Coordinates of C-alpha atoms and ligand atoms in Angstrom, one line a residue:
M113 CA -109.5 48.7 164.4
T114 CA -111.3 45.8 166.1
P115 CA -114.1 47.0 168.4
R116 CA -114.0 46.0 172.1
V117 CA -116.8 43.5 172.7
V118 CA -116.4 41.9 176.1
V119 CA -117.9 38.5 177.1
D120 CA -119.9 38.2 180.3
G121 CA -118.0 35.4 182.1
D122 CA -120.6 34.9 184.8
R123 CA -123.3 34.4 182.2
L124 CA -121.2 32.0 180.2
L125 CA -120.4 29.9 183.3
W126 CA -123.9 30.0 184.5
R127 CA -125.3 28.7 181.2
L128 CA -122.7 25.9 181.1
N129 CA -123.7 24.9 184.6
E130 CA -127.4 24.9 183.7
L131 CA -126.8 22.6 180.8
A132 CA -124.7 20.3 182.9
Q133 CA -127.8 19.6 185.0
L134 CA -129.5 18.2 182.0
T135 CA -128.2 14.7 182.3
A136 CA -129.6 11.2 182.4
T137 CA -127.0 10.1 184.9
P138 CA -127.0 12.6 187.8
G139 CA -123.8 12.2 189.9
R140 CA -122.1 10.1 187.1
G141 CA -121.0 12.8 184.6
V142 CA -123.2 14.3 181.9
T143 CA -125.1 11.8 179.8
R144 CA -127.0 13.7 177.1
E145 CA -127.2 11.3 174.1
A146 CA -128.4 12.8 170.9
W147 CA -132.2 13.0 170.5
S148 CA -132.8 11.9 174.1
R149 CA -135.2 13.8 176.4
E150 CA -132.2 15.7 178.0
D151 CA -130.8 16.6 174.6
V152 CA -134.2 18.0 173.4
E153 CA -134.5 19.9 176.7
A154 CA -131.0 21.4 176.2
R155 CA -132.0 22.6 172.8
V156 CA -135.1 24.3 174.2
R157 CA -133.0 26.1 176.8
V158 CA -130.4 27.2 174.3
A159 CA -133.1 28.3 171.8
G160 CA -134.5 30.6 174.6
W161 CA -131.0 32.0 175.2
M162 CA -130.6 32.5 171.5
R163 CA -133.8 34.6 171.4
D164 CA -132.5 36.7 174.4
A165 CA -129.3 37.3 172.4
G166 CA -131.2 38.6 169.3
L167 CA -130.7 35.4 167.3
H168 CA -133.6 33.7 165.4
P169 CA -133.5 30.0 166.3
V170 CA -134.8 27.2 164.2
V171 CA -134.5 23.4 164.4
D172 CA -133.6 22.3 160.8
A173 CA -134.6 19.1 159.1
A174 CA -131.5 17.4 160.4
T175 CA -132.3 18.5 164.0
N176 CA -129.6 21.0 164.2
L177 CA -130.5 24.0 166.3
I178 CA -129.4 27.1 164.3
G179 CA -129.7 30.7 165.4
R180 CA -129.0 33.5 163.0
S181 CA -128.6 37.2 163.3
P182 CA -128.2 39.0 159.9
G183 CA -125.4 41.5 159.3
T184 CA -125.1 44.3 156.8
K185 CA -123.5 42.6 153.9
G186 CA -125.3 39.3 153.2
R187 CA -122.3 37.2 154.2
W188 CA -121.9 35.0 157.3
L189 CA -119.5 34.0 160.0
A190 CA -120.5 30.8 161.7
S191 CA -119.6 29.2 165.1
G192 CA -120.9 26.4 167.3
S193 CA -120.4 22.8 168.3
H194 CA -122.7 20.1 169.7
L195 CA -125.0 19.7 172.7
D196 CA -125.0 15.9 172.8
T197 CA -122.5 14.0 175.0
V198 CA -121.1 10.5 175.3
V199 CA -122.5 8.3 178.1
H200 CA -120.9 9.5 181.4
G201 CA -119.2 12.4 179.6
G202 CA -118.3 15.8 180.9
P203 CA -120.0 19.2 181.0
L204 CA -117.8 20.9 178.4
D205 CA -117.2 18.7 175.3
G206 CA -119.5 20.4 172.8
A207 CA -121.6 22.4 175.1
Y208 CA -118.8 24.9 175.6
G209 CA -118.5 25.6 171.9
V210 CA -122.3 26.2 171.6
I211 CA -122.5 28.4 174.7
A212 CA -119.5 30.4 173.7
A213 CA -120.8 31.0 170.2
L214 CA -124.1 32.1 171.8
E215 CA -122.0 34.3 174.1
V216 CA -120.6 36.0 171.0
A217 CA -124.2 37.0 170.0
S218 CA -125.0 38.0 173.6
A219 CA -121.9 40.1 173.9
L220 CA -122.5 41.8 170.6
H221 CA -126.0 42.4 171.6
D222 CA -124.9 44.0 175.0
A223 CA -122.3 46.1 173.2
G224 CA -124.9 47.3 170.6
H225 CA -122.4 46.2 167.9
T226 CA -123.6 44.8 164.6
M227 CA -121.0 43.0 162.5
D228 CA -120.9 43.5 158.8
H229 CA -121.3 39.7 158.6
G230 CA -124.3 37.9 159.9
L231 CA -123.6 35.6 162.8
L232 CA -124.8 31.9 162.6
V233 CA -124.7 29.9 165.8
A234 CA -125.0 26.2 165.4
A235 CA -125.7 23.4 167.9
F236 CA -125.1 20.3 165.7
A237 CA -127.1 17.1 166.1
N238 CA -125.5 13.8 167.2
E239 CA -121.8 14.7 166.9
E240 CA -120.9 11.8 169.2
G241 CA -122.7 8.9 167.5
A242 CA -125.4 8.0 170.0
R243 CA -126.3 4.4 170.6
G244 CA -123.7 3.1 168.1
T245 CA -124.7 5.4 165.2
A246 CA -122.2 7.1 162.9
G247 CA -121.6 10.5 164.5
M248 CA -121.7 14.1 163.0
T249 CA -125.2 13.6 161.7
G250 CA -126.1 17.3 162.0
S251 CA -123.0 18.7 160.4
Y252 CA -123.2 16.2 157.5
G253 CA -126.8 17.5 157.1
C254 CA -125.4 21.0 156.8
I255 CA -123.1 20.1 153.9
G256 CA -126.0 18.2 152.2
A257 CA -124.4 14.7 152.7
L258 CA -127.2 12.8 154.5
D259 CA -128.7 10.1 152.3
D260 CA -130.7 6.9 152.8
T261 CA -127.6 5.0 154.0
W262 CA -127.5 7.3 157.0
L263 CA -131.2 7.5 157.5
D264 CA -131.7 3.7 157.4
E265 CA -129.0 3.0 160.0
V266 CA -130.4 1.2 163.0
D267 CA -129.1 2.1 166.5
D268 CA -128.5 -0.1 169.5
D269 CA -132.2 0.3 170.4
E270 CA -133.3 -0.9 166.9
V271 CA -134.5 2.6 166.0
T272 CA -133.5 4.1 162.6
V273 CA -131.8 7.5 162.4
R274 CA -134.8 8.5 160.2
D275 CA -137.2 7.9 163.1
R276 CA -134.8 9.6 165.6
L277 CA -134.8 12.7 163.4
A278 CA -138.6 12.7 163.0
G279 CA -139.1 12.2 166.7
A280 CA -136.8 15.2 167.6
G281 CA -138.3 17.9 165.5
G282 CA -136.4 17.1 162.2
D283 CA -137.8 16.2 158.8
P284 CA -135.9 13.3 157.1
E285 CA -137.9 13.8 153.9
D286 CA -136.7 17.4 153.5
L287 CA -133.0 17.2 154.4
G288 CA -132.0 19.4 151.4
S289 CA -133.4 22.3 153.4
A290 CA -130.7 21.8 156.1
R291 CA -127.9 22.5 153.6
W292 CA -126.1 25.8 154.3
A293 CA -125.6 28.3 151.5
F294 CA -121.8 27.9 151.6
D295 CA -121.1 30.5 148.9
E296 CA -122.2 33.1 151.6
I297 CA -120.1 31.7 154.5
D298 CA -116.7 33.1 155.0
A299 CA -115.6 31.1 158.0
F300 CA -116.7 28.5 160.6
V301 CA -114.8 28.7 163.9
E302 CA -115.4 26.1 166.6
L303 CA -114.2 26.7 170.1
H304 CA -113.6 23.5 172.1
I305 CA -111.8 22.1 175.1
E306 CA -108.6 20.4 174.0
Q307 CA -109.5 17.0 175.4
G308 CA -105.7 16.2 175.5
P309 CA -102.8 17.2 177.7
V310 CA -100.7 19.6 175.5
L311 CA -102.0 23.0 176.7
D312 CA -102.2 21.9 180.3
S313 CA -98.6 20.7 180.2
T314 CA -97.1 23.6 178.4
G315 CA -98.9 26.3 180.3
A316 CA -100.3 27.9 177.1
R317 CA -103.8 29.2 177.5
I318 CA -105.0 29.1 173.9
G319 CA -104.5 26.4 171.2
V320 CA -104.6 27.4 167.6
V321 CA -105.7 24.2 165.9
S322 CA -103.6 23.3 162.8
G323 CA -105.8 20.4 161.7
I324 CA -108.2 17.7 162.8
T325 CA -107.4 14.0 162.8
G326 CA -109.0 11.7 160.3
R327 CA -111.0 8.6 161.5
Q328 CA -112.0 5.3 160.0
A329 CA -114.6 3.1 161.7
L330 CA -114.8 -0.7 161.4
D331 CA -117.5 -3.1 162.7
L332 CA -116.6 -6.8 163.2
H333 CA -119.0 -9.7 163.6
I334 CA -117.1 -12.7 164.9
V335 CA -118.8 -16.0 164.7
G336 CA -117.6 -19.1 166.6
A337 CA -119.8 -21.8 168.2
A338 CA -121.9 -21.4 171.3
N339 CA -121.7 -24.4 173.6
H340 CA -121.9 -25.5 177.2
A341 CA -119.2 -23.9 179.4
G342 CA -119.0 -26.9 181.6
T343 CA -118.9 -29.8 179.2
T344 CA -117.1 -28.4 176.1
P345 CA -113.3 -29.3 176.4
M346 CA -111.0 -26.4 175.9
H347 CA -109.5 -27.9 172.7
L348 CA -113.0 -28.3 171.1
R349 CA -114.2 -24.7 171.6
I350 CA -114.6 -22.0 169.0
D351 CA -114.9 -19.1 171.4
A352 CA -115.9 -15.9 169.6
L353 CA -115.1 -13.6 172.6
A354 CA -111.7 -15.1 173.1
A355 CA -111.0 -14.4 169.4
A356 CA -112.3 -10.8 169.9
A357 CA -109.9 -10.4 172.8
E358 CA -107.0 -11.3 170.4
V359 CA -108.4 -8.7 167.9
V360 CA -108.4 -6.1 170.7
L361 CA -104.8 -6.7 171.5
A362 CA -103.6 -6.9 167.9
V363 CA -105.4 -3.6 167.1
E364 CA -103.9 -2.0 170.2
A365 CA -100.4 -3.0 169.0
L366 CA -100.8 -1.4 165.6
P367 CA -99.6 2.1 166.7
R368 CA -96.8 0.6 168.6
D369 CA -95.6 -1.2 165.5
G370 CA -95.6 2.1 163.6
G371 CA -98.1 3.4 161.0
I372 CA -101.3 4.5 162.5
R373 CA -101.4 7.2 165.3
V374 CA -104.1 5.6 167.5
A375 CA -106.2 2.5 167.3
T376 CA -109.1 1.5 169.6
C377 CA -111.7 -1.2 170.2
G378 CA -114.2 0.7 172.3
H379 CA -117.3 -1.3 171.8
V380 CA -117.8 -5.0 172.5
T381 CA -120.8 -7.3 172.7
A382 CA -120.7 -11.0 173.6
I383 CA -123.6 -13.1 172.4
P384 CA -125.4 -14.6 174.3
N385 CA -123.4 -12.9 177.1
V386 CA -124.2 -15.5 179.6
R387 CA -121.7 -16.8 182.2
N388 CA -122.1 -20.5 181.5
V389 CA -122.1 -20.4 177.7
V390 CA -119.0 -20.4 175.5
P391 CA -119.7 -17.2 173.5
G392 CA -120.9 -18.0 170.0
E393 CA -120.7 -14.6 168.6
A394 CA -119.0 -11.3 169.4
L395 CA -119.4 -7.8 168.0
L396 CA -116.5 -5.3 168.0
G397 CA -116.5 -1.6 167.2
V398 CA -113.0 -0.5 166.1
E399 CA -111.7 2.9 165.1
I400 CA -108.3 4.1 163.8
R401 CA -107.3 7.8 163.7
D402 CA -104.5 9.7 161.9
Q403 CA -103.8 13.1 160.6
S404 CA -103.0 11.5 157.2
S405 CA -105.4 9.8 154.9
A406 CA -102.6 7.7 153.5
A407 CA -101.9 6.3 156.9
L408 CA -105.5 5.4 157.3
D409 CA -105.5 3.7 153.9
A410 CA -102.3 1.8 154.7
A411 CA -103.8 0.5 158.0
I412 CA -106.7 -1.2 156.3
P413 CA -104.8 -4.1 154.6
E414 CA -102.8 -4.5 157.8
I415 CA -105.9 -4.9 159.9
E416 CA -107.4 -7.3 157.3
A417 CA -104.3 -9.4 157.5
L418 CA -104.4 -9.6 161.3
L419 CA -108.0 -10.6 161.1
D420 CA -107.3 -13.3 158.5
A421 CA -104.6 -14.7 160.8
I422 CA -106.9 -14.8 163.8
E423 CA -109.6 -16.5 161.7
A424 CA -107.2 -19.2 160.6
R425 CA -105.8 -19.8 164.0
R426 CA -109.0 -19.9 166.0
G427 CA -111.5 -21.3 163.4
V428 CA -113.9 -18.3 163.7
A429 CA -115.4 -16.3 160.8
I430 CA -114.9 -12.6 161.0
A431 CA -117.3 -10.4 158.9
R432 CA -115.8 -6.9 158.4
T433 CA -117.8 -3.7 157.6
W434 CA -115.5 -0.8 156.9
G435 CA -117.7 2.1 158.1
Q436 CA -117.6 5.9 158.3
R437 CA -114.4 7.7 157.1
V438 CA -114.2 11.2 158.3
P439 CA -111.2 12.6 156.5
P440 CA -108.5 14.7 158.2
Q441 CA -108.7 18.4 157.6
L442 CA -106.5 21.4 157.9
A443 CA -107.5 24.8 159.4
A444 CA -107.5 27.8 157.1
P445 CA -104.3 29.9 157.5
A446 CA -106.3 33.2 157.7
I447 CA -108.4 31.9 160.5
K448 CA -105.4 30.6 162.4
A449 CA -103.8 34.1 162.0
S450 CA -107.0 35.8 163.3
T451 CA -107.0 33.6 166.4
A452 CA -103.3 34.1 167.1
R453 CA -103.9 37.9 166.8
A454 CA -106.9 37.7 169.1
A455 CA -104.9 35.8 171.7
D456 CA -102.0 38.2 171.5
G457 CA -104.4 41.1 171.8
R458 CA -105.6 39.7 175.2
G459 CA -102.0 38.8 176.3
L460 CA -102.7 35.0 176.2
Q461 CA -99.9 32.6 175.4
H462 CA -100.9 30.4 172.4
V463 CA -99.5 27.4 170.6
E464 CA -100.4 25.7 167.4
L465 CA -101.4 22.0 167.8
P466 CA -103.4 19.4 165.9
S467 CA -106.7 18.0 167.2
G468 CA -106.7 14.3 168.0
A469 CA -110.5 14.3 168.6
G470 CA -113.1 14.6 165.8
H471 CA -115.2 17.7 165.5
D472 CA -118.1 19.1 163.5
A473 CA -115.7 21.7 162.1
Q474 CA -114.0 18.8 160.3
V475 CA -117.2 18.1 158.4
I476 CA -117.9 21.7 157.7
A477 CA -114.4 22.0 156.3
E478 CA -115.5 20.0 153.3
A479 CA -117.5 23.1 152.2
A480 CA -116.1 26.2 154.0
P481 CA -112.8 27.5 155.5
I482 CA -112.6 26.4 159.2
G483 CA -110.7 27.2 162.3
M484 CA -110.7 25.8 165.8
I485 CA -109.6 27.3 169.1
F486 CA -108.7 25.1 172.1
V487 CA -108.6 25.8 175.8
P488 CA -106.7 23.6 178.3
S489 CA -108.3 20.4 179.7
R490 CA -107.1 19.5 183.2
V491 CA -104.6 16.7 182.8
G492 CA -106.0 16.1 179.3
V493 CA -109.1 14.2 180.5
S494 CA -112.3 14.2 178.5
H495 CA -115.2 11.8 177.6
S496 CA -115.2 11.4 181.4
P497 CA -117.0 12.9 184.4
D498 CA -113.6 14.2 185.4
E499 CA -113.4 16.6 182.4
H500 CA -112.6 20.1 183.7
T501 CA -111.3 23.4 182.4
E502 CA -110.6 26.3 184.8
P503 CA -113.3 28.9 184.7
E504 CA -110.9 31.7 183.7
D505 CA -109.7 29.6 180.7
L506 CA -113.3 29.1 179.6
V507 CA -114.0 32.8 179.7
A508 CA -110.6 33.6 178.0
G509 CA -111.4 31.2 175.2
A510 CA -114.8 32.7 174.6
Q511 CA -113.2 36.2 174.5
V512 CA -110.7 34.9 171.9
L513 CA -113.6 33.5 169.9
V514 CA -115.3 36.9 169.9
D515 CA -112.1 38.7 168.9
T516 CA -111.4 36.1 166.2
L517 CA -114.8 36.6 164.6
L518 CA -114.5 40.4 164.9
D519 CA -111.0 40.2 163.3
L520 CA -112.5 38.1 160.4
D521 CA -115.4 40.5 160.1
G522 CA -113.0 43.3 159.6
A523 CA -110.8 41.4 157.2
R524 CA -113.3 40.2 154.6
Ligands
LIG762 C1 -115.5 13.0 169.2 O1 -116.0 13.3 170.3 C2 -114.5 12.1 169.1 O2 -114.7 10.9 169.4 O3 -113.4 12.5 168.7
LIG763 MN1 -116.7 14.1 172.3
LIG764 MN1 -116.8 17.5 171.0

């Protein structure tokens, strides 16, 4: 019989609102890039709330904020998400999963209930990929996968990830200590806003996530010839930005032509980026996503071929760096079943759906069984100041997280 542990909705919403104030862009969404002053401040606030909830918070070598409260049997259930945001993001992406995991601890504390499992609450570092870095730094630290390639990466401000970690309370020389003891972890469950339109359009209140999309990053350096914008005749130009524009459109067409699910060029830099100079160089950040690794693999030669064609037609050189691959992952059936039971127990309509966004759970899935719970996003908007979920859905999702973890605690 699952004990009744009830979340305090006012506390949950208040904490979310407090975090939303920690932004570098007041009035223009929430901007809390990893390792920024606001991000570090958010961790200090959350660490304080962790202590109030009976958790013991530490910042690990990879700058994850981890709070633990031991159970009675030496095994652990873990939950959490990230506190960093994209530039001009919303108040919920990531923060909701951290504050709700914390609410599990607070509600257990209030109810005087100790689970057999210990509870591990995680606020992972740099999920979003701040300043052009590969994301999921913290969760990769937890599975012991951060190496010198990661640490030597230089961000858009010319600072290495190594220095970012050291400057935010981490220890790049001792990353082994951030690795979780996965043989003691029975489940990781991440609660998140859907960031897509499915729940909002179907009226279901809870999403039971079936799996998380895979992603492949690609960086392009397009080299043409810088020249005078007034004197260089059109037929003698090698305009790197115009070539980049062709790449953007060709990449956009890939999903329409079949194969890959989504393809995006979200990052562009023209060099020298001056009105009266024909752009000599352009940098493009590309990503493709699909639920199947085979589809990601198949898209690579297709993209190479379209780049070859643009090179030949326009006379530019396009250097290609195939970057981070975060493989697709499936949720564990037992965790999905616990969440479905938890939603049923609260009379909440649920549907099973895949996640089109990436999540820390996807990285943790390489080492432990994972599940994810979604709540509706108004008209599916996220990574935007307009991101919104109705307060009652936020509270209901946190309650389903509590009940899912209690169900898992009883089951194993
Ligand atoms: C993570 O926020 C993603 O881009 O999916
Ligand atoms: Mn995000
Ligand atoms: Mn997120």
